[in-house]
Coordinates of C-alpha atoms in Angstrom, one line a residue:
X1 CA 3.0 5.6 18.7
X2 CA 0.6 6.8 15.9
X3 CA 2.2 5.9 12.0
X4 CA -0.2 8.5 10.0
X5 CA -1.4 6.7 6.7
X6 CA 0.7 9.5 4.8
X7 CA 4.0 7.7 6.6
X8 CA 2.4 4.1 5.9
X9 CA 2.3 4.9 2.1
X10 CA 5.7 6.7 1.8
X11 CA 7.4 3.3 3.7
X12 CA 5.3 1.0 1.4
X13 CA 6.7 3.4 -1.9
X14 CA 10.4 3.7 -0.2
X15 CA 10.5 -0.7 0.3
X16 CA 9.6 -1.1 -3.4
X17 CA 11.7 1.8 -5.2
X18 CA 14.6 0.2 -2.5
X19 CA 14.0 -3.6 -3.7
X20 CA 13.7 -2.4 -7.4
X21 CA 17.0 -0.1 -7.1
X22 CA 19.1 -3.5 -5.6
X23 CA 18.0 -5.4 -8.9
X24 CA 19.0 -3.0 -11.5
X25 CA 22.6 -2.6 -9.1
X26 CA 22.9 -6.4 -8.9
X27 CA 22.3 -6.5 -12.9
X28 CA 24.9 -3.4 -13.4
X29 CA 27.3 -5.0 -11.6
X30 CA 26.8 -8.3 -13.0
X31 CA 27.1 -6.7 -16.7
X32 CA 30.4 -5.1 -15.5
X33 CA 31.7 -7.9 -14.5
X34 CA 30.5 -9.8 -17.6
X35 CA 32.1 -6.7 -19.6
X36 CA 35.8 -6.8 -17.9
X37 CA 35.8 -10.4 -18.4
X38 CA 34.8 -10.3 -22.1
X39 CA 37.4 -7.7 -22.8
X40 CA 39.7 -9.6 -21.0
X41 CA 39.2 -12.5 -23.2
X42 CA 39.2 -10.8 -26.6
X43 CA 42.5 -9.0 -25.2
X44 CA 44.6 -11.7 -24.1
X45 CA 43.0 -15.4 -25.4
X46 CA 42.3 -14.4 -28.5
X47 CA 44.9 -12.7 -29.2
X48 CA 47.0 -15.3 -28.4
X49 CA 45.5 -17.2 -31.0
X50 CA 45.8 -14.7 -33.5
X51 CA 49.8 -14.5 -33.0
X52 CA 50.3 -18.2 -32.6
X53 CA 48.4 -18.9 -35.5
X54 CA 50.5 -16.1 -37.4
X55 CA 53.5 -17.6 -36.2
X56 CA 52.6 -21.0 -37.9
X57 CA 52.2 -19.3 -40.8
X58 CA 55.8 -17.0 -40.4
X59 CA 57.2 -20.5 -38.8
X60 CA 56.5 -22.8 -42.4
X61 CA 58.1 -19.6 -44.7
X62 CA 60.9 -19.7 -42.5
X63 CA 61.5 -23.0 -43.1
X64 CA 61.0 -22.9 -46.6
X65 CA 63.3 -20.6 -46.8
X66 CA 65.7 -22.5 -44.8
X67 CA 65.7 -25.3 -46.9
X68 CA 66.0 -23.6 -49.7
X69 CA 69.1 -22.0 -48.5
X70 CA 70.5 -25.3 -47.8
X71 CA 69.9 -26.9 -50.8
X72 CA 71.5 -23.8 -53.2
X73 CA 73.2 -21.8 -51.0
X74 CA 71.1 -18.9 -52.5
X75 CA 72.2 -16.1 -50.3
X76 CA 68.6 -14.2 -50.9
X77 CA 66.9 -16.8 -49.1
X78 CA 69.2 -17.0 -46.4
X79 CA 67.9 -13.1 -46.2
X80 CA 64.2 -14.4 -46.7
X81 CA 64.9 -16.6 -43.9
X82 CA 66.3 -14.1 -41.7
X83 CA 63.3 -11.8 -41.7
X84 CA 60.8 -14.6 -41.1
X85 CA 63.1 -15.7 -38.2
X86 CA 63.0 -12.2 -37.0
X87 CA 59.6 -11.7 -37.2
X88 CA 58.6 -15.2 -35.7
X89 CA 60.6 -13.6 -32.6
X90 CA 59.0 -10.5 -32.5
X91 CA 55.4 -12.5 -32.5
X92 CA 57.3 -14.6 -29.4
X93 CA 57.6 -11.4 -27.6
X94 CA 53.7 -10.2 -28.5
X95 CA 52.7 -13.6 -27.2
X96 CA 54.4 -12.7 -23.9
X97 CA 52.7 -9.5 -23.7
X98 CA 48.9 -11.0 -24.2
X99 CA 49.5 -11.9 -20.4
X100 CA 49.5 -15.8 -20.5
X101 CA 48.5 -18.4 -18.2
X102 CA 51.2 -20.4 -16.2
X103 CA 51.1 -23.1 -18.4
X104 CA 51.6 -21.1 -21.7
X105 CA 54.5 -19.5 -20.3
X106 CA 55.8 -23.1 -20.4
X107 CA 55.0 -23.3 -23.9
X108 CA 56.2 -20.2 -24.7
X109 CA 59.9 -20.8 -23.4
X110 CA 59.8 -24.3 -25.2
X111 CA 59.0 -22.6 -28.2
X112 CA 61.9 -19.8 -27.7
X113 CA 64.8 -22.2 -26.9
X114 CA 63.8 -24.4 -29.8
X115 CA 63.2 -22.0 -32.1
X116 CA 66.8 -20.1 -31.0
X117 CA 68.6 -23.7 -31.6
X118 CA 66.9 -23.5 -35.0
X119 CA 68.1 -20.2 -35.7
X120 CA 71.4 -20.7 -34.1
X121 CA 71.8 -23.9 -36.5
X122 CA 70.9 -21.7 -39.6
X123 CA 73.7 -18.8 -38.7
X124 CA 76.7 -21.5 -38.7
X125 CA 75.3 -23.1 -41.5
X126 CA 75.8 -19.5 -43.3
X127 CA 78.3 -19.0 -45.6
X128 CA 79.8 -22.6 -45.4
X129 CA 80.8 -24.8 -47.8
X130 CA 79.2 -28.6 -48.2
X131 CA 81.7 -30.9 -46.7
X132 CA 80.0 -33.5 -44.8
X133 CA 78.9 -36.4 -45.8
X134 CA 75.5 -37.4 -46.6
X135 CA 74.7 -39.0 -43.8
X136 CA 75.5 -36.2 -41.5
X137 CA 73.4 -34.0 -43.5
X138 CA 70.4 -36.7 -43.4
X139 CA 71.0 -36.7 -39.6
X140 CA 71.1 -32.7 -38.9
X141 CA 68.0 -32.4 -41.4
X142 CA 65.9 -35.3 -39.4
X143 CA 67.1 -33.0 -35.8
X144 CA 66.1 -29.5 -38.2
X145 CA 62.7 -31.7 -38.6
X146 CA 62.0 -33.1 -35.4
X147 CA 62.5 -29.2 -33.8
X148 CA 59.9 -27.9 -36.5
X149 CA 57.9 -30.3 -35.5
X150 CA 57.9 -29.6 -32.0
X151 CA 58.1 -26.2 -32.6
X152 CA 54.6 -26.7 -34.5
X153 CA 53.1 -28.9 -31.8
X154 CA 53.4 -26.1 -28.8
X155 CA 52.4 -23.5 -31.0
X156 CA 49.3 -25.7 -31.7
X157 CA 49.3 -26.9 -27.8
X158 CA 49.2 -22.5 -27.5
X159 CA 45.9 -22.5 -29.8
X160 CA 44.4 -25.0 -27.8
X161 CA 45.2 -23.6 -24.4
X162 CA 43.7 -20.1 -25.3
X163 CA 40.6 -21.7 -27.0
X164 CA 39.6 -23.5 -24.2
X165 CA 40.4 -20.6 -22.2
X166 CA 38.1 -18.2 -24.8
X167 CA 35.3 -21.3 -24.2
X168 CA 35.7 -21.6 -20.8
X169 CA 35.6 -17.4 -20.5
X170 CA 32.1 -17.6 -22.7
X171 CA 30.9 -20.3 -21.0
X172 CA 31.7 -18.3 -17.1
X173 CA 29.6 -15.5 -19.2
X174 CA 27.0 -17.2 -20.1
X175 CA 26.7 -18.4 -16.5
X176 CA 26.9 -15.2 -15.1
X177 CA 24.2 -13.6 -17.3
X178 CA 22.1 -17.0 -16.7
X179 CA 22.5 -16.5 -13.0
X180 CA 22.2 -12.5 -13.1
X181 CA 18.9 -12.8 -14.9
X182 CA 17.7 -15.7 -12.5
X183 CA 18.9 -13.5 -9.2
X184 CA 17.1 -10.2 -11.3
X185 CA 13.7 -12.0 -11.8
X186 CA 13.9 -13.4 -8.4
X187 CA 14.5 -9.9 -6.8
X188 CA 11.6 -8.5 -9.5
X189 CA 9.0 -11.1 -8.2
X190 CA 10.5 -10.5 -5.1
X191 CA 9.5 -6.7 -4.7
X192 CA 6.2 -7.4 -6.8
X193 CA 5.2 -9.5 -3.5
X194 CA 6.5 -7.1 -1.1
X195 CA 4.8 -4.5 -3.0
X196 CA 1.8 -6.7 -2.8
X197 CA 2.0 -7.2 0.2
X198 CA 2.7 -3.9 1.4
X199 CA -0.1 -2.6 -0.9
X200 CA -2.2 -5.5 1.1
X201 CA -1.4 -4.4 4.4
X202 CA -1.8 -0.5 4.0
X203 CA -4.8 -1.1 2.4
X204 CA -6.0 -3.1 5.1
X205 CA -5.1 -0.4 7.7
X206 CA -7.1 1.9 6.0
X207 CA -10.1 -0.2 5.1
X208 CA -10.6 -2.0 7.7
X209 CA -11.1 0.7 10.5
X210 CA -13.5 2.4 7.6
X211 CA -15.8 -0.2 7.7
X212 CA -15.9 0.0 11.3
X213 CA -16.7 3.6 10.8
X214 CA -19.2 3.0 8.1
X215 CA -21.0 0.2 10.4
X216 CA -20.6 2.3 13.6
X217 CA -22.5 5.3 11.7
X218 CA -25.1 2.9 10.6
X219 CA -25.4 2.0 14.4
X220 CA -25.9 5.5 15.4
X221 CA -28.2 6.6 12.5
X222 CA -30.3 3.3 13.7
X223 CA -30.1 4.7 17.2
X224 CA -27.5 2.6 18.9
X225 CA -24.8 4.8 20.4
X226 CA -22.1 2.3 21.1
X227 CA -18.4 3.3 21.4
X228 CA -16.6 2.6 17.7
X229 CA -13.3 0.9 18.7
X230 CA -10.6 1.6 15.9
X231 CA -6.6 0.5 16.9
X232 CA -5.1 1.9 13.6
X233 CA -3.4 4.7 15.8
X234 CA -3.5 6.7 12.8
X235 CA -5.8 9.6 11.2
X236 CA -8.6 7.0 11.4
X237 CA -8.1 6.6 14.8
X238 CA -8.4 10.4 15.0
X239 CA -11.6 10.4 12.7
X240 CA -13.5 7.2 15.2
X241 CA -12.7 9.6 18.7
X242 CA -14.3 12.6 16.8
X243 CA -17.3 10.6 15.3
X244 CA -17.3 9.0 19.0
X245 CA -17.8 12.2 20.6
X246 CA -20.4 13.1 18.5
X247 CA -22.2 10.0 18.8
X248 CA -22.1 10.8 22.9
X249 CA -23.5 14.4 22.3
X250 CA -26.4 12.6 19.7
X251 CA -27.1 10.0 22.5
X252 CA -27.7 12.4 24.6
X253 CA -29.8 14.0 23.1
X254 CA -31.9 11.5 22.1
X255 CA -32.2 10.6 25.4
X256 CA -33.6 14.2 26.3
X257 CA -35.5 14.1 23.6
X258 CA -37.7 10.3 24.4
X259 CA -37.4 11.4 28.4
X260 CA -39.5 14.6 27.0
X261 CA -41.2 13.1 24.3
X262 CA -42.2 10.0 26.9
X263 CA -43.3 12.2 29.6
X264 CA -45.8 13.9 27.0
X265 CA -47.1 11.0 26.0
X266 CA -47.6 10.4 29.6
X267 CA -49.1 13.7 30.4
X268 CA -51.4 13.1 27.4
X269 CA -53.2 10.4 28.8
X270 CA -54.7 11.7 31.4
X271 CA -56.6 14.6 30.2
X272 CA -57.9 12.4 27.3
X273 CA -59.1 10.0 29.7
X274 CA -60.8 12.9 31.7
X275 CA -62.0 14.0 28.1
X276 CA -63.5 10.2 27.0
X277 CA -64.9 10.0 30.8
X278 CA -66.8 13.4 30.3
X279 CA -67.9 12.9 26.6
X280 CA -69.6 9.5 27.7
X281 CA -71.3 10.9 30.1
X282 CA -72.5 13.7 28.0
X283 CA -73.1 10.7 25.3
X284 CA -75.4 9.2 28.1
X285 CA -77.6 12.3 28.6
X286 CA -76.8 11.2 32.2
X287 CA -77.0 15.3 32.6
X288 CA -80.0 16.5 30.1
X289 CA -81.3 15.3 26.7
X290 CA -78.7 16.5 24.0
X291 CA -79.8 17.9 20.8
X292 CA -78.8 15.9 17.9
X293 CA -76.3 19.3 16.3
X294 CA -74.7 18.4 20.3
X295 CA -74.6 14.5 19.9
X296 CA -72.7 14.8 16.5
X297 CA -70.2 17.0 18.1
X298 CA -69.8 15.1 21.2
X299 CA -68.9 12.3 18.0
X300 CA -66.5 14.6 16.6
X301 CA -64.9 14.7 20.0
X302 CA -64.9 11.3 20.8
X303 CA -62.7 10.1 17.3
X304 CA -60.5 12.9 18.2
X305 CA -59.8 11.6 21.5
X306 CA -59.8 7.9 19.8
X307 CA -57.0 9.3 17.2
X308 CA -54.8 11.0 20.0
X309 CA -54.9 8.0 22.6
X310 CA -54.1 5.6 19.3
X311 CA -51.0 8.1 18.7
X312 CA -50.3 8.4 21.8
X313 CA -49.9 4.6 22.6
X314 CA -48.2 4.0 19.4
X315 CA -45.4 6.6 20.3
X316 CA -45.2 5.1 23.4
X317 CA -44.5 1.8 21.8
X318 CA -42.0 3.1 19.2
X319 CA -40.1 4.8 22.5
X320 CA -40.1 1.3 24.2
X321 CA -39.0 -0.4 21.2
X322 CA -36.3 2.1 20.3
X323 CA -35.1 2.5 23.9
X324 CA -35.0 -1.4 24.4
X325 CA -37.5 -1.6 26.7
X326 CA -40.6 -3.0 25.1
X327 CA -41.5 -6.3 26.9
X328 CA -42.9 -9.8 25.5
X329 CA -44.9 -12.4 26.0
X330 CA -43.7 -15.0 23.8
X331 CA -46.1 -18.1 23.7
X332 CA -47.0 -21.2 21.4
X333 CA -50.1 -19.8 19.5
X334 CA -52.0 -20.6 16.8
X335 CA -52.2 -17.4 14.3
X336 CA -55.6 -17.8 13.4
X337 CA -57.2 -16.7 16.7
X338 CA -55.1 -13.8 16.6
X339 CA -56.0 -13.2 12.9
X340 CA -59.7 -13.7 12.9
X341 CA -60.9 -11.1 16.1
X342 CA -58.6 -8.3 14.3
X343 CA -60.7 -8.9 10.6
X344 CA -64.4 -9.5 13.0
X345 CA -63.6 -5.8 14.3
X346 CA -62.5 -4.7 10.9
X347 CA -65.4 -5.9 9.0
X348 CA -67.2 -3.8 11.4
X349 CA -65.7 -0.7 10.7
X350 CA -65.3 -1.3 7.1
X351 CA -68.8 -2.2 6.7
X352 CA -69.4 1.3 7.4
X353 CA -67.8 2.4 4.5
X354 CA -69.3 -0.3 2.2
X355 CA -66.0 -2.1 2.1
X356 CA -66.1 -5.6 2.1
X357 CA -63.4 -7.9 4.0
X358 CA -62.7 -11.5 2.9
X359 CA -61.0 -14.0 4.9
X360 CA -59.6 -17.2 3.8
X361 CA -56.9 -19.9 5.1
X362 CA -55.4 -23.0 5.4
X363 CA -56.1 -26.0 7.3
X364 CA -53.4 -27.8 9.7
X365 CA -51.4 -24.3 9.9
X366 CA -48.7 -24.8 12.1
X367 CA -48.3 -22.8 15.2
X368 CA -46.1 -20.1 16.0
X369 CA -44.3 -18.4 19.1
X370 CA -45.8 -14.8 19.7
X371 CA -46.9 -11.7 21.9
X372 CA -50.7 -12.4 20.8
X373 CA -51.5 -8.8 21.7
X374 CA -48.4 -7.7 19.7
X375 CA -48.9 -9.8 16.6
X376 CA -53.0 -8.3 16.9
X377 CA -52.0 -4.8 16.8
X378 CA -50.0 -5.5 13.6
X379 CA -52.7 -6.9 12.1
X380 CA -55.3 -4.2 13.4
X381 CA -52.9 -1.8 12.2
X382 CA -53.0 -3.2 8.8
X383 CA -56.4 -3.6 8.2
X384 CA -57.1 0.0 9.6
X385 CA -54.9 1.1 6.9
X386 CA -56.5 -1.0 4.0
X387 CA -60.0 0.1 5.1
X388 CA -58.5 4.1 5.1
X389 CA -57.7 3.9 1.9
X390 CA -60.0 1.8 0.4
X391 CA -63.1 3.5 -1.3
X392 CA -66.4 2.8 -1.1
X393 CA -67.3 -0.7 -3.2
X394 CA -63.5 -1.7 -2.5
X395 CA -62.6 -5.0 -1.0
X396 CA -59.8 -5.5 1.6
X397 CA -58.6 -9.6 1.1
X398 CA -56.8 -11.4 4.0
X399 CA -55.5 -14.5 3.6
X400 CA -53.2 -16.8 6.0
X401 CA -51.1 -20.3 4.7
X402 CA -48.2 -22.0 4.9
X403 CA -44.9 -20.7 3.8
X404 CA -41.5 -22.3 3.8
X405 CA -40.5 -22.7 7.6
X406 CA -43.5 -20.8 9.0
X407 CA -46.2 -19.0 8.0
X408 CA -47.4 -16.2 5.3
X409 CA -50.4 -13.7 6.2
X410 CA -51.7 -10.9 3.2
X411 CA -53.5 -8.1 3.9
X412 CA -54.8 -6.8 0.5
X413 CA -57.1 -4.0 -0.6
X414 CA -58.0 -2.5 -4.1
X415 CA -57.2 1.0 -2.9
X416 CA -55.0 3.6 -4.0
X417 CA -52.0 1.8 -3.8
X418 CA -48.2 3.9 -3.0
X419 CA -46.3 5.4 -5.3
X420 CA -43.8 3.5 -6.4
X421 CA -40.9 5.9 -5.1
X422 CA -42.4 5.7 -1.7
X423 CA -42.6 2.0 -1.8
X424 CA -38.9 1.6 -0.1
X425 CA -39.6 4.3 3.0
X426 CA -42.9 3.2 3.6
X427 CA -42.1 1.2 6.7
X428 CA -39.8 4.2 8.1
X429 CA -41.1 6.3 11.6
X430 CA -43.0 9.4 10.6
X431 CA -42.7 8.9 6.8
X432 CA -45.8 9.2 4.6
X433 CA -46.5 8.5 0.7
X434 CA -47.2 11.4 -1.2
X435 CA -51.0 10.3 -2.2
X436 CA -51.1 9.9 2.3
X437 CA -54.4 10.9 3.8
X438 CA -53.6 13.0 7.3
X439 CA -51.8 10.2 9.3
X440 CA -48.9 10.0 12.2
X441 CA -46.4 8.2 10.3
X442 CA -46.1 5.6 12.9
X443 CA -48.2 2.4 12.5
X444 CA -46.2 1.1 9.7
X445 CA -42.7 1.0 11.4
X446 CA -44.6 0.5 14.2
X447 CA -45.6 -2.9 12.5
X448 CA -42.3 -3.3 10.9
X449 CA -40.6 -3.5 14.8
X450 CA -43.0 -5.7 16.1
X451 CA -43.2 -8.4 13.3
X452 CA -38.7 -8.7 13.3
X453 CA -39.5 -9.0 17.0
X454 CA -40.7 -12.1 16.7
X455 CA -37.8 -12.9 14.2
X456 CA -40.2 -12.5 10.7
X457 CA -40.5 -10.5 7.7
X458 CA -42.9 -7.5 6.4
X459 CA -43.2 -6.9 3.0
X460 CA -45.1 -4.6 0.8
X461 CA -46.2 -4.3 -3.3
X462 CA -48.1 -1.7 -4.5
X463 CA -48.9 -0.6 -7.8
X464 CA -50.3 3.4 -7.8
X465 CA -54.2 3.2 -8.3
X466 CA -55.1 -1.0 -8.3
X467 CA -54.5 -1.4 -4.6
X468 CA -51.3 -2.6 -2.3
X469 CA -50.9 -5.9 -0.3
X470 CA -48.9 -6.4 2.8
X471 CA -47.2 -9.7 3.4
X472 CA -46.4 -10.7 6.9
X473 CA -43.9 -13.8 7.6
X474 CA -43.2 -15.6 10.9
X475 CA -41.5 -18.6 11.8
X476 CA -43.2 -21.4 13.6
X477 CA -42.6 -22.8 16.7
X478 CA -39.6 -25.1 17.6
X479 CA -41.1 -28.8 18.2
X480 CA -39.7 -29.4 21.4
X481 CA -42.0 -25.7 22.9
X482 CA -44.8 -26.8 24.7
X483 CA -47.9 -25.8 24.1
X484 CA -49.2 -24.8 27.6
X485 CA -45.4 -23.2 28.2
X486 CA -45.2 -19.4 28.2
X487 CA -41.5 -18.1 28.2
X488 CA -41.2 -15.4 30.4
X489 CA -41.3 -11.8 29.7
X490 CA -38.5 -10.8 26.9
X491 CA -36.7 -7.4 26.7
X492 CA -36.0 -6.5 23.2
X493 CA -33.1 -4.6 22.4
X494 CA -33.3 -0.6 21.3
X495 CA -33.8 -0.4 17.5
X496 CA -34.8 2.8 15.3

């Protein structure tokens, strides 16, 4: 089943906006919840409080006024009395109405039927005369007391009830918006993660199978053709089968085009060696003396053919080497007897040209593991391009010594050097400097193959105008390689 990347992104959106919609509902609800039970307690706890304290208040006038009463039989403060009684009921009633607890409605019926025997006391007292004796009175004022008192002490035991009940309610608040503002940072960090995550894995789905693309494409540009294997099942998917067909349509190609190009460079050789065979033996005067205007040509002809079968093997070496069929010889060798015949022969050519080649080196080089025909021909290669573009009165330096693991050969001239934005392309297959006299474009990246074959490093610095040195780097030889051991023949693998 292929899940596009446009489906990947709207899931990885849809999880968040889904885990950040829960919070803010879990927070709502926890606010409502926090809002009924707040309005709860201001409407019933502290309300309560408000009447009982009132009915303290109404509860010491009416006693007041009660005593009065009894003391002077004032008939206006039996009145006064009669309203605050009234009134204390009518708070009795309100306290009934504020919805209270189970144990309050205990309270509350205490404090009716004690505050009805009060009231009921006060009517017969009303309107009578004093006939009893003193010690009656004394004991029906300490029962009038002891009821007040009481009365007093469940109206106080009200207050408490509903304050604690007001604490615990704030307390059960402040525990809910603790716990709703632990539960909403949890589900925040919660769906930061996710999103993470998410953002992790989409991304991941997406970049990864581009930098298989990215490497694959560097694989074909290089010349390799292989298959790009992407398991997205998505557009990129898609995108590696389209860049896979074309890389089968570009291989073959490039197969036509070395099979033609190698059967050229085949055909090639044979005429020129017809060409070199007749030209010596014109060279020889083996057929008639030559006139010297005929000897100069038969010159001209003979670099010509020199240049084309020096092409012509080089292609045929880039071919190998990009095809993966160039062959070596690997064997323990010392570097200077593959160094020193290349600079004898260019001394000899160079000498022509009043160009003078220096040689130096190290003692007790190590050895190294090589082709010693391959590792020649980069060195001939090199010193035929220091002594092309190396005037007259120049000098063309090589020098071999230790370096690091291995060991470091220069090839240096005073020539014209490479312009400086040529400098990184130099070593690339057909590529020329700007300031390039007529060339192939080949014996550089030629050199450049054949020096990574053996698992080393070409380098180049030039400055325009003051001359350009080549460093070459190889490794030496593992201790336990004999010296009399050659490996057998090794097939390097197809490079561009």
């Amino acid at each position: 089943m292929r899940f596009s990347i446009y489906k990947k992104l709207l899931l990885g959106f849809a999880i968040v906006i889904v885990l950040m919609i829960a919070a803010n509902v879990y927070v709502l609800w926890q606010l409502s919840d926090v809002t009924k039970t707040t309005s709860l307690t201001f409407r019933s706890d502290v309300r309560s409080i408000n009447l009982a304290k009132q009915m303290q208040t109404i509860l010491y006038d009416e006693e007041r006024f009660a005593g009065k009463y009894l003391v002077s039989r004032d008939s206006t403060y039996f009145t006064l009395y009669a309203g605050q009684s009234k009134q204390f009921d009518q708070f009795a009633d309100s306290l009934y109405e504020a919805s209270p607890s189970s144990a309050e409605v205990g309270f509350l019926y205490r404090l009716r039927n004690g505050h009805k025997w009060l009231t009921n006391g006060m009517d017969n007292e009303f309107g009578k005369k004093l006939t009893r004796t003193e010690r009656e009175n004394a004991l029906l004022e300490q029962e009038r007391n002891d009821s007040l008192e009481t009365l007093h002490a469940v109206l106080d035991k009200v207050i408490q009830s509903n304050e604690l009940g007001v604490s615990n309610s704030v307390a059960g608040i402040s525990d809910a918006m603790d716990r709703s503002m632990n539960v909403a940072w949890l589900i925040t960090v919660g769906a930061l993660l996710v999103a993470l995550t998410v953002a992790l894995l989409i991304t991941g789905t997406i970049v990864r199978p581009i930098r298989v693309l990215i490497k694959g494409t560097e694989n074909i540009a290089r010349g390799i053709f292989d298959p790009i294997e992407v398991k997205s099942h998505d557009e990129m998917a898609w995108l590696a089968d389209a860049v896979n067909d074309m890389s089968t349509k570009l291989k073959q190609i490039n197969d036509l085009k070395t099979e033609m190009l190698h059967h050229i460079s085949h055909e090639l050789r044979t005429p020129l060696q017809t060409m070199l065979s007749a030209q010596y033996l014109l060279a020889e005067q083996k057929r008639g003396p030559l006139n010297p205007y005929q000897m100069r040509l038969l010159n001209s002809m003979k670099e010509g053919i020199k240049k084309l079968t020096i092409f012509s093997n080089q292609f045929l070496d880039i071919q190998k080497i990009e095809h993966g069929s160039m062959e070596y010889n690997f064997a323990r060798t010392n570097l200077l007897d593959i160094v020193m015949p290349a600079v004898d022969d260019a001394q000899l050519v160079a000498a022509q040209k009043e160009v003078n080649v220096n040689f130096s080196h190290e003692n007790d080089l190590p050895e190294i593991m090589a082709d010693a025909e391959k590792v020649s021909q980069v060195f001939s290669n090199l010193l035929s391009n220091a002594i092309k573009y190396t005037e007259s009165g120049g000098t063309i330096t090589v020098n071999v010594s230790k370096h690091k693991k291995g060991i470091k050969a220069t090839v240096s001239d005073t020539g014209a050097g490479i312009p400086k934005d040529d400098v990184p392309r130099i070593f690339t297959k057909f590529y020329q400097a700007k300031n390039a006299k007529k060339g192939t474009g080949i014996g550089l990246a030629l050199v450049k193959h054949l020096v990574e074959a053996h698992k080393g490093r070409v380098s180049v610095d030039s400055e325009l105008g003051k001359g350009t040195t080549f460093t070459v780097e190889l490794p030496a030889a593992p201790a336990d390689v004999l010296k009399t051991e050659n490996s057998q023949p090794v097939v390097t693998e197809g490079t561009t």
